[in-house]
mmCIF file of C-alpha atoms in Angstrom:
data_model
loop_
_atom_site.group_PDB
_atom_site.id
_atom_site.type_symbol
_atom_site.label_atom_id
_atom_site.label_comp_id
_atom_site.label_asym_id
_atom_site.label_seq_id
_atom_site.Cartn_x
_atom_site.Cartn_y
_atom_site.Cartn_z
ATOM 1 C CA MET A 1 6.452 21.885 23.636
ATOM 2 C CA MET A 2 3.403 24.094 22.704
ATOM 3 C CA GLU A 3 4.849 24.288 19.145
ATOM 4 C CA SER A 4 4.642 20.042 19.031
ATOM 5 C CA MET A 5 0.986 20.410 20.217
ATOM 6 C CA ASP A 6 0.295 22.457 17.408
ATOM 7 C CA PHE A 7 2.187 20.671 15.007
ATOM 8 C CA HIS A 8 0.443 17.453 15.365
ATOM 9 C CA LYS A 9 -2.927 19.301 15.580
ATOM 10 C CA ILE A 10 -2.225 20.669 12.316
ATOM 11 C CA MET A 11 -0.997 17.034 10.863
ATOM 12 C CA ALA A 12 -4.289 15.820 12.152
ATOM 13 C CA PHE A 13 -6.579 18.000 10.122
ATOM 14 C CA ILE A 14 -4.120 16.657 7.022
ATOM 15 C CA TYR A 15 -4.185 13.134 7.988
ATOM 16 C CA LEU A 16 -7.607 12.527 8.406
ATOM 17 C CA PRO A 17 -8.909 13.599 4.808
ATOM 18 C CA THR A 18 -6.142 11.870 3.370
ATOM 19 C CA ILE A 19 -6.613 8.761 5.222
ATOM 20 C CA LEU A 20 -10.337 9.105 4.540
ATOM 21 C CA ILE A 21 -9.740 9.397 0.860
ATOM 22 C CA GLY A 22 -7.376 6.570 0.630
ATOM 23 C CA VAL A 23 -9.767 4.248 2.162
ATOM 24 C CA LEU A 24 -12.290 5.195 -0.472
ATOM 25 C CA GLY A 25 -10.140 5.140 -3.236
ATOM 26 C CA ASN A 26 -8.879 1.672 -2.185
ATOM 27 C CA ILE A 27 -12.465 0.399 -1.932
ATOM 28 C CA LEU A 28 -12.945 1.593 -5.451
ATOM 29 C CA SER A 29 -9.568 -0.372 -6.540
ATOM 30 C CA LEU A 30 -10.846 -3.239 -4.581
ATOM 31 C CA TYR A 31 -14.039 -3.522 -6.414
ATOM 32 C CA ALA A 32 -12.122 -2.903 -9.870
ATOM 33 C CA TYR A 33 -9.684 -5.592 -9.072
ATOM 34 C CA SER A 34 -12.134 -8.517 -7.654
ATOM 35 C CA ARG A 35 -13.733 -11.452 -9.460
ATOM 36 C CA PRO A 36 -12.861 -12.387 -12.236
ATOM 37 C CA ASN A 37 -9.741 -10.373 -12.624
ATOM 38 C CA ARG A 38 -8.062 -11.690 -9.707
ATOM 39 C CA LYS A 39 -7.591 -14.776 -11.409
ATOM 40 C CA SER A 40 -4.853 -13.525 -13.153
ATOM 41 C CA MET A 41 -1.746 -12.680 -11.087
ATOM 42 C CA VAL A 42 -1.390 -8.895 -11.602
ATOM 43 C CA GLY A 43 -4.897 -8.913 -10.375
ATOM 44 C CA PHE A 44 -4.888 -10.698 -7.541
ATOM 45 C CA LEU A 45 -2.017 -8.901 -6.489
ATOM 46 C CA LEU A 46 -3.526 -5.703 -7.204
ATOM 47 C CA TYR A 47 -6.583 -6.876 -5.240
ATOM 48 C CA SER A 48 -4.365 -8.026 -2.344
ATOM 49 C CA LEU A 49 -2.541 -4.584 -2.046
ATOM 50 C CA SER A 50 -5.805 -2.756 -1.607
ATOM 51 C CA ILE A 51 -6.799 -4.957 1.014
ATOM 52 C CA SER A 52 -3.608 -4.160 2.654
ATOM 53 C CA ASP A 53 -3.519 -0.569 2.333
ATOM 54 C CA ILE A 54 -7.211 -0.352 3.602
ATOM 55 C CA PHE A 55 -6.098 -2.247 6.757
ATOM 56 C CA LEU A 56 -2.769 0.207 7.213
ATOM 57 C CA LEU A 57 -5.265 3.329 6.736
ATOM 58 C CA VAL A 58 -7.942 2.007 9.094
ATOM 59 C CA PHE A 59 -5.159 0.976 11.832
ATOM 60 C CA ALA A 60 -3.770 4.398 11.495
ATOM 61 C CA LEU A 61 -6.824 6.423 11.343
ATOM 62 C CA PRO A 62 -7.013 6.585 15.599
ATOM 63 C CA LEU A 63 -3.603 8.258 15.825
ATOM 64 C CA PHE A 64 -4.925 11.220 13.612
ATOM 65 C CA SER A 65 -8.372 11.696 14.767
ATOM 66 C CA ILE A 66 -9.462 15.018 16.148
ATOM 67 C CA MET A 67 -10.345 14.512 20.047
ATOM 68 C CA SER A 68 -9.937 16.067 23.239
ATOM 69 C CA ASP A 69 -6.502 15.718 25.372
ATOM 70 C CA GLU A 70 -8.269 13.241 27.612
ATOM 71 C CA GLN A 71 -9.624 10.923 24.618
ATOM 72 C CA LYS A 72 -6.534 11.595 22.687
ATOM 73 C CA SER A 73 -4.492 9.923 25.515
ATOM 74 C CA PHE A 74 -6.599 6.931 25.842
ATOM 75 C CA VAL A 75 -6.984 6.425 22.054
ATOM 76 C CA VAL A 76 -3.284 6.816 21.728
ATOM 77 C CA ALA A 77 -2.131 4.731 24.204
ATOM 78 C CA TYR A 78 -4.416 1.750 23.412
ATOM 79 C CA THR A 79 -3.130 2.505 19.814
ATOM 80 C CA ALA A 80 0.554 2.295 20.464
ATOM 81 C CA LYS A 81 -0.096 -1.041 22.339
ATOM 82 C CA TYR A 82 -2.450 -3.056 20.299
ATOM 83 C CA VAL A 83 -3.348 -1.253 16.758
ATOM 84 C CA TYR A 84 0.260 0.229 16.063
ATOM 85 C CA PRO A 85 1.572 -3.782 15.531
ATOM 86 C CA LEU A 86 -1.401 -4.513 13.300
ATOM 87 C CA CYS A 87 -0.524 -1.342 11.198
ATOM 88 C CA MET A 88 3.176 -2.339 11.067
ATOM 89 C CA MET A 89 1.843 -5.721 9.691
ATOM 90 C CA ALA A 90 -0.302 -4.041 7.047
ATOM 91 C CA LYS A 91 2.527 -1.847 6.169
ATOM 92 C CA THR A 92 4.808 -5.121 5.707
ATOM 93 C CA CYS A 93 2.420 -6.991 3.561
ATOM 94 C CA SER A 94 1.800 -4.064 1.476
ATOM 95 C CA LEU A 95 5.742 -3.772 0.957
ATOM 96 C CA TYR A 96 6.179 -7.180 -0.202
ATOM 97 C CA ILE A 97 3.121 -7.316 -2.358
ATOM 98 C CA MET A 98 4.539 -4.436 -4.095
ATOM 99 C CA VAL A 99 7.805 -6.549 -4.157
ATOM 100 C CA LEU A 100 6.150 -9.327 -5.739
ATOM 101 C CA ILE A 101 4.248 -6.915 -8.381
ATOM 102 C CA THR A 102 7.635 -5.811 -9.359
ATOM 103 C CA ILE A 103 8.960 -9.316 -10.173
ATOM 104 C CA GLU A 104 6.077 -10.185 -11.705
ATOM 105 C CA ARG A 105 6.386 -7.437 -13.866
ATOM 106 C CA TRP A 106 9.700 -8.005 -14.607
ATOM 107 C CA ILE A 107 8.923 -11.806 -15.648
ATOM 108 C CA ALA A 108 6.290 -10.572 -18.019
ATOM 109 C CA VAL A 109 8.379 -8.070 -19.584
ATOM 110 C CA CYS A 110 12.300 -9.342 -19.712
ATOM 111 C CA ARG A 111 11.365 -13.399 -19.471
ATOM 112 C CA PRO A 112 8.067 -13.392 -21.321
ATOM 113 C CA LEU A 113 8.366 -17.443 -22.049
ATOM 114 C CA ALA A 114 8.627 -18.001 -18.047
ATOM 115 C CA VAL A 115 5.355 -15.979 -17.293
ATOM 116 C CA GLN A 116 2.932 -19.259 -17.697
ATOM 117 C CA ILE A 117 5.145 -21.200 -15.300
ATOM 118 C CA TRP A 118 5.640 -18.348 -12.696
ATOM 119 C CA CYS A 119 2.552 -16.008 -13.346
ATOM 120 C CA ARG A 120 -0.003 -17.807 -12.286
ATOM 121 C CA TYR A 121 -3.014 -17.465 -9.700
ATOM 122 C CA THR A 122 -2.291 -20.572 -7.489
ATOM 123 C CA THR A 123 1.707 -18.833 -7.359
ATOM 124 C CA SER A 124 0.469 -15.534 -6.209
ATOM 125 C CA SER A 125 -2.293 -16.740 -3.488
ATOM 126 C CA TYR A 126 0.551 -19.138 -2.058
ATOM 127 C CA SER A 127 2.811 -16.225 -2.126
ATOM 128 C CA ILE A 128 0.481 -13.747 -0.392
ATOM 129 C CA ALA A 129 -0.127 -16.828 2.194
ATOM 130 C CA ALA A 130 3.745 -16.478 2.679
ATOM 131 C CA ILE A 131 4.141 -12.752 3.032
ATOM 132 C CA ILE A 132 1.000 -12.549 5.892
ATOM 133 C CA ILE A 133 2.835 -15.358 7.729
ATOM 134 C CA PHE A 134 6.122 -13.377 7.453
ATOM 135 C CA ALA A 135 4.685 -9.879 8.064
ATOM 136 C CA VAL A 136 3.072 -11.421 11.498
ATOM 137 C CA VAL A 137 6.376 -13.150 12.855
ATOM 138 C CA LEU A 138 8.538 -10.018 11.849
ATOM 139 C CA ASN A 139 6.454 -7.591 13.683
ATOM 140 C CA PHE A 140 5.021 -10.127 16.800
ATOM 141 C CA ALA A 141 7.601 -8.229 18.890
ATOM 142 C CA ARG A 142 6.131 -5.025 18.574
ATOM 143 C CA PHE A 143 3.031 -5.789 20.588
ATOM 144 C CA PHE A 144 5.399 -5.634 23.880
ATOM 145 C CA GLU A 145 6.987 -2.128 22.753
ATOM 146 C CA PHE A 146 5.041 -0.096 24.859
ATOM 147 C CA GLU A 147 2.833 -0.502 28.308
ATOM 148 C CA ILE A 148 0.000 1.166 29.270
ATOM 149 C CA GLU A 149 -0.125 3.054 32.711
ATOM 150 C CA TYR A 150 -2.644 5.222 34.378
ATOM 151 C CA ILE A 151 -1.666 8.480 35.997
ATOM 152 C CA ASP A 152 -4.470 10.589 37.664
ATOM 153 C CA GLY A 153 -7.064 9.052 35.832
ATOM 154 C CA LEU A 154 -5.884 9.204 32.698
ATOM 155 C CA VAL A 155 -4.212 6.952 30.456
ATOM 156 C CA TYR A 156 -0.853 7.161 29.298
ATOM 157 C CA PHE A 157 1.680 4.724 27.263
ATOM 158 C CA LYS A 158 5.346 4.423 27.895
ATOM 159 C CA ARG A 159 8.217 2.727 26.427
ATOM 160 C CA GLU A 160 9.176 -0.721 27.281
ATOM 161 C CA LEU A 161 11.305 -2.673 24.941
ATOM 162 C CA LEU A 162 11.786 0.785 23.004
ATOM 163 C CA ASP A 163 13.499 2.283 26.061
ATOM 164 C CA SER A 164 17.035 2.372 24.509
ATOM 165 C CA ASP A 165 18.995 2.734 27.738
ATOM 166 C CA LYS A 166 17.170 -0.193 29.357
ATOM 167 C CA HIS A 167 16.840 -2.506 26.320
ATOM 168 C CA TRP A 168 19.751 -1.280 23.923
ATOM 169 C CA TRP A 169 20.269 -4.469 22.340
ATOM 170 C CA TYR A 170 16.515 -4.990 21.038
ATOM 171 C CA PHE A 171 16.783 -1.314 20.133
ATOM 172 C CA MET A 172 19.923 -1.646 17.772
ATOM 173 C CA PHE A 173 18.952 -5.489 16.718
ATOM 174 C CA TYR A 174 15.660 -5.423 16.207
ATOM 175 C CA PHE A 175 14.455 -1.574 15.765
ATOM 176 C CA ILE A 176 17.195 -0.675 14.009
ATOM 177 C CA ILE A 177 18.953 -3.635 11.916
ATOM 178 C CA ILE A 178 16.359 -6.288 11.287
ATOM 179 C CA SER A 179 13.892 -2.945 10.288
ATOM 180 C CA ILE A 180 16.708 -1.764 7.924
ATOM 181 C CA ILE A 181 17.343 -5.164 6.035
ATOM 182 C CA PHE A 182 13.797 -6.396 5.635
ATOM 183 C CA ASP A 183 11.626 -3.358 5.984
ATOM 184 C CA TYR A 184 13.988 -1.079 3.358
ATOM 185 C CA THR A 185 17.166 -2.834 2.053
ATOM 186 C CA VAL A 186 16.190 -5.704 0.822
ATOM 187 C CA PRO A 187 12.370 -4.931 -0.737
ATOM 188 C CA PHE A 188 14.198 -1.879 -2.174
ATOM 189 C CA VAL A 189 17.440 -3.509 -3.775
ATOM 190 C CA ILE A 190 14.842 -6.018 -5.397
ATOM 191 C CA MET A 191 12.729 -3.568 -6.640
ATOM 192 C CA PHE A 192 15.358 -0.962 -7.982
ATOM 193 C CA VAL A 193 17.290 -3.482 -9.909
ATOM 194 C CA ALA A 194 13.699 -5.151 -11.270
ATOM 195 C CA ASN A 195 12.864 -1.893 -12.232
ATOM 196 C CA MET A 196 15.985 -1.046 -14.119
ATOM 197 C CA LEU A 197 15.744 -3.878 -16.114
ATOM 198 C CA ILE A 198 12.172 -3.282 -17.098
ATOM 199 C CA ILE A 199 12.916 0.176 -17.728
ATOM 200 C CA SER A 200 15.878 -0.844 -20.080
ATOM 201 C CA GLU A 201 13.757 -3.728 -21.813
ATOM 202 C CA LEU A 202 10.877 -1.035 -22.342
ATOM 203 C CA ARG A 203 13.277 1.300 -23.973
ATOM 204 C CA ARG A 204 14.554 -1.312 -26.404
ATOM 205 C CA THR A 205 11.052 -2.003 -27.272
ATOM 206 C CA LYS A 206 9.867 1.234 -27.724
ATOM 207 C CA LYS A 207 10.614 1.271 -31.463
ATOM 208 C CA GLU A 208 8.331 -2.049 -32.156
ATOM 209 C CA ARG A 209 5.550 -0.831 -30.288
ATOM 210 C CA SER A 210 3.706 -0.169 -33.531
ATOM 211 C CA LEU A 211 4.087 -3.808 -34.648
ATOM 212 C CA MET A 212 2.989 -5.300 -30.935
ATOM 213 C CA THR A 213 -0.671 -7.072 -30.928
ATOM 214 C CA ILE A 214 -3.145 -5.409 -28.869
ATOM 215 C CA GLN A 215 -2.768 -7.634 -26.146
ATOM 216 C CA GLN A 216 0.913 -6.728 -25.865
ATOM 217 C CA GLN A 217 0.265 -3.050 -25.855
ATOM 218 C CA LYS A 218 -1.959 -3.593 -22.597
ATOM 219 C CA GLU A 219 0.878 -5.481 -20.974
ATOM 220 C CA GLN A 220 3.105 -2.519 -21.293
ATOM 221 C CA ASN A 221 0.386 0.009 -20.366
ATOM 222 C CA THR A 222 0.020 -2.246 -17.372
ATOM 223 C CA THR A 223 3.794 -2.730 -16.872
ATOM 224 C CA VAL A 224 4.213 1.280 -17.048
ATOM 225 C CA MET A 225 1.392 1.902 -14.642
ATOM 226 C CA LEU A 226 2.964 -0.324 -12.002
ATOM 227 C CA LEU A 227 6.452 1.100 -12.812
ATOM 228 C CA VAL A 228 4.857 4.561 -11.782
ATOM 229 C CA VAL A 229 3.289 2.875 -8.242
ATOM 230 C CA THR A 230 7.120 1.382 -7.511
ATOM 231 C CA ILE A 231 8.887 4.409 -8.151
ATOM 232 C CA PHE A 232 6.485 6.620 -6.294
ATOM 233 C CA PHE A 233 6.813 3.923 -3.615
ATOM 234 C CA GLY A 234 10.178 4.180 -3.155
ATOM 235 C CA PHE A 235 10.257 7.613 -3.134
ATOM 236 C CA CYS A 236 7.770 8.465 -0.292
ATOM 237 C CA HIS A 237 9.548 5.216 2.037
ATOM 238 C CA PHE A 238 13.303 6.650 1.392
ATOM 239 C CA PHE A 239 13.202 9.410 3.868
ATOM 240 C CA SER A 240 12.015 7.045 6.366
ATOM 241 C CA MET A 241 14.731 4.923 5.933
ATOM 242 C CA ALA A 242 17.075 7.408 5.883
ATOM 243 C CA LEU A 243 15.929 8.771 9.352
ATOM 244 C CA LYS A 244 15.996 5.239 11.090
ATOM 245 C CA ILE A 245 19.864 4.985 9.229
ATOM 246 C CA ALA A 246 20.771 8.261 11.168
ATOM 247 C CA GLU A 247 19.229 6.967 14.307
ATOM 248 C CA SER A 248 20.984 3.914 14.055
ATOM 249 C CA PHE A 249 24.332 6.105 14.423
ATOM 250 C CA ALA A 250 22.830 7.733 17.346
ATOM 251 C CA GLY A 251 22.176 5.166 19.270
ATOM 252 C CA GLY A 252 18.392 6.321 20.081
ATOM 253 C CA PHE A 253 15.256 8.179 19.225
ATOM 254 C CA LEU A 254 16.266 11.424 17.094
ATOM 255 C CA THR A 255 12.782 12.636 16.778
ATOM 256 C CA ILE A 256 12.305 12.748 20.568
ATOM 257 C CA HIS A 257 15.262 14.900 21.482
ATOM 258 C CA ASN A 258 14.314 17.462 18.902
ATOM 259 C CA ILE A 259 11.267 18.964 18.045
ATOM 260 C CA TYR A 260 12.077 20.055 14.245
ATOM 261 C CA LEU A 261 13.540 16.229 13.804
ATOM 262 C CA GLU A 262 10.183 14.974 15.182
ATOM 263 C CA MET A 263 7.983 17.540 12.939
ATOM 264 C CA LEU A 264 10.563 16.241 9.967
ATOM 265 C CA GLY A 265 9.836 12.426 10.953
ATOM 266 C CA GLU A 266 6.105 12.939 10.937
ATOM 267 C CA ILE A 267 6.287 14.448 7.328
ATOM 268 C CA PHE A 268 8.117 11.468 6.535
ATOM 269 C CA ASN A 269 5.407 9.370 7.982
ATOM 270 C CA TYR A 270 2.508 11.232 5.993
ATOM 271 C CA LEU A 271 4.486 10.475 2.978
ATOM 272 C CA ILE A 272 3.929 6.551 3.413
ATOM 273 C CA ILE A 273 0.310 7.710 3.928
ATOM 274 C CA ILE A 274 0.600 9.588 0.875
ATOM 275 C CA HIS A 275 1.322 6.807 -1.481
ATOM 276 C CA THR A 276 -1.073 4.389 0.294
ATOM 277 C CA ALA A 277 -3.959 6.692 -0.547
ATOM 278 C CA SER A 278 -2.756 7.515 -4.005
ATOM 279 C CA THR A 279 -2.603 4.213 -5.855
ATOM 280 C CA PHE A 280 -6.403 4.701 -6.857
ATOM 281 C CA PHE A 281 -5.491 7.812 -8.833
ATOM 282 C CA ILE A 282 -2.260 6.107 -10.525
ATOM 283 C CA TYR A 283 -4.352 3.241 -11.633
ATOM 284 C CA TYR A 284 -7.386 5.742 -12.698
ATOM 285 C CA ILE A 285 -4.726 7.831 -14.939
ATOM 286 C CA PHE A 286 -2.781 4.848 -16.611
ATOM 287 C CA SER A 287 -5.571 2.363 -17.048
ATOM 288 C CA GLU A 288 -8.024 2.949 -19.293
ATOM 289 C CA LYS A 289 -10.043 -0.647 -18.636
ATOM 290 C CA PHE A 290 -10.076 0.621 -14.943
ATOM 291 C CA ARG A 291 -11.678 4.094 -15.574
ATOM 292 C CA GLN A 292 -14.117 2.201 -17.683
ATOM 293 C CA ILE A 293 -15.092 -0.068 -14.470
ATOM 294 C CA ILE A 294 -14.980 3.235 -12.211
ATOM 295 C CA LYS A 295 -17.309 5.343 -14.306
ATOM 296 C CA GLY A 296 -19.361 2.524 -14.990
ATOM 297 C CA ILE A 297 -20.404 2.833 -11.122
ATOM 298 C CA TRP A 298 -21.793 5.865 -11.401
ATOM 299 C CA THR A 299 -23.010 5.543 -14.957
ATOM 300 C CA LYS A 300 -25.982 3.724 -15.888
ATOM 301 C CA ARG A 301 -24.761 1.081 -18.519
ATOM 302 C CA ARG A 302 -27.557 -1.141 -18.955
ATOM 303 C CA ARG A 303 -31.400 -0.200 -19.739
ATOM 304 C CA ILE A 304 -33.785 -2.856 -18.872
ATOM 305 C CA ASN A 305 -37.488 -2.480 -19.698
ATOM 306 C CA ARG A 306 -40.358 -2.952 -17.095
ATOM 307 C CA HIS A 307 -40.798 -6.458 -17.996
ATOM 308 C CA GLY A 308 -37.073 -7.501 -17.191
ATOM 309 C CA SER A 309 -36.243 -8.274 -20.514
ATOM 310 C CA SER A 310 -33.046 -8.706 -22.007
ATOM 311 C CA THR A 311 -31.387 -5.753 -23.474
ATOM 312 C CA LYS A 312 -28.198 -5.104 -25.836
ATOM 313 C CA ILE A 313 -24.955 -3.659 -24.168
ATOM 314 C CA MET A 314 -21.899 -2.035 -25.993
ATOM 315 C CA TYR A 315 -18.609 -2.292 -24.176
ATOM 316 C CA HIS A 316 -15.942 -0.255 -25.511
ATOM 317 C CA THR A 317 -12.700 -2.115 -24.302
ATOM 318 C CA GLU A 318 -9.437 -0.810 -26.141
ATOM 319 C CA GLY A 319 -9.656 -1.027 -29.562
ATOM 320 C CA THR A 320 -12.538 -3.448 -29.612
ATOM 321 C CA ILE A 321 -16.382 -3.248 -29.664
ATOM 322 C CA LEU A 322 -18.049 -6.075 -27.902
ATOM 323 C CA GLN A 323 -21.775 -6.788 -27.871
ATOM 324 C CA LYS A 324 -23.505 -8.521 -25.594
ATOM 325 C CA THR A 325 -27.104 -9.854 -24.579
ATOM 326 C CA THR A 326 -27.870 -9.828 -20.712
ATOM 327 C CA SER A 327 -30.258 -9.735 -18.508
ATOM 328 C CA SER A 328 -30.871 -8.371 -14.899
ATOM 329 C CA LYS A 329 -28.370 -10.289 -13.314
ATOM 330 C CA THR A 330 -25.790 -9.378 -15.461
ATOM 331 C CA ARG A 331 -22.677 -7.659 -13.915
ATOM 332 C CA TYR A 332 -20.231 -5.160 -15.079
ATOM 333 C CA SER A 333 -16.965 -6.693 -16.514
ATOM 334 C CA ARG A 334 -14.161 -6.531 -14.430
ATOM 335 C CA ILE A 335 -10.294 -5.137 -14.774
ATOM 336 C CA SER A 336 -7.566 -7.733 -15.216
ATOM 337 C CA SER A 337 -4.637 -5.864 -17.122
ATOM 338 C CA GLY A 338 -3.791 -2.760 -17.938
#
């Protein structure tokens, strides 16, 4: 028990800065992918993914805050009852937005003639609405998984529907089977197949890169960036899936009965937080325009004389230089692709 307490305190110190960095990074990504660039399907999906990831990280924060034992028991109890289901809804949204991003890249790379039909802002907005509804319906039962109880003046939570002895049907059918199908199998199969096709197409067109237009090269750069995001996503979620499959054979929570498996499960959860917190850095490494926008936040990009008259600005954008005349109301350009 002492090992478990010490381990959770150590993990709290690790989780907390990771979550805070992730929230800041996703806020910056939200800024970069905001209007007018979210009018494109990729921009809108990345904008939506940033919002979903922010909610996921914020909902996860109470579980990993540094508090006294009394405060911890109160926060954890109410978080398990009310915040945990919201966190899982945000996780489902992020998961299926990643699936949408993968499908969009597959269409853009492997079926470019269909881009104008399927990869539109209206299509993506309807798809996001459908994902939100699906995430709420899929995870609504989680509000009933825990109950709050008071013992000697302290607040605790107990497993209700997740009691595998009392409600084995719920544990096996919903927590295991439904979760494995919709949280792991379906999205991972779609992303795996689509990514393999994308990689194959990128290899085929590698020799033709020198003949591509600037816009085609930017699209390919965007594809590579999103490919890295989805592959890293699959890696970080794979181990949680493996643990859940193992619990389906065990017929109960393996992490409850073994301290080392509990620690392992906590590390697997941390990998999911790592992915959610790291997308900003992937965007920054692989997208030149993204870097320009983020640097523009801290760099003075325009000069305005004392009378507020207009002045010229030079924007450098991936192989072209655009000269604009602006006034004090001008805003920085936002990212739309690559």
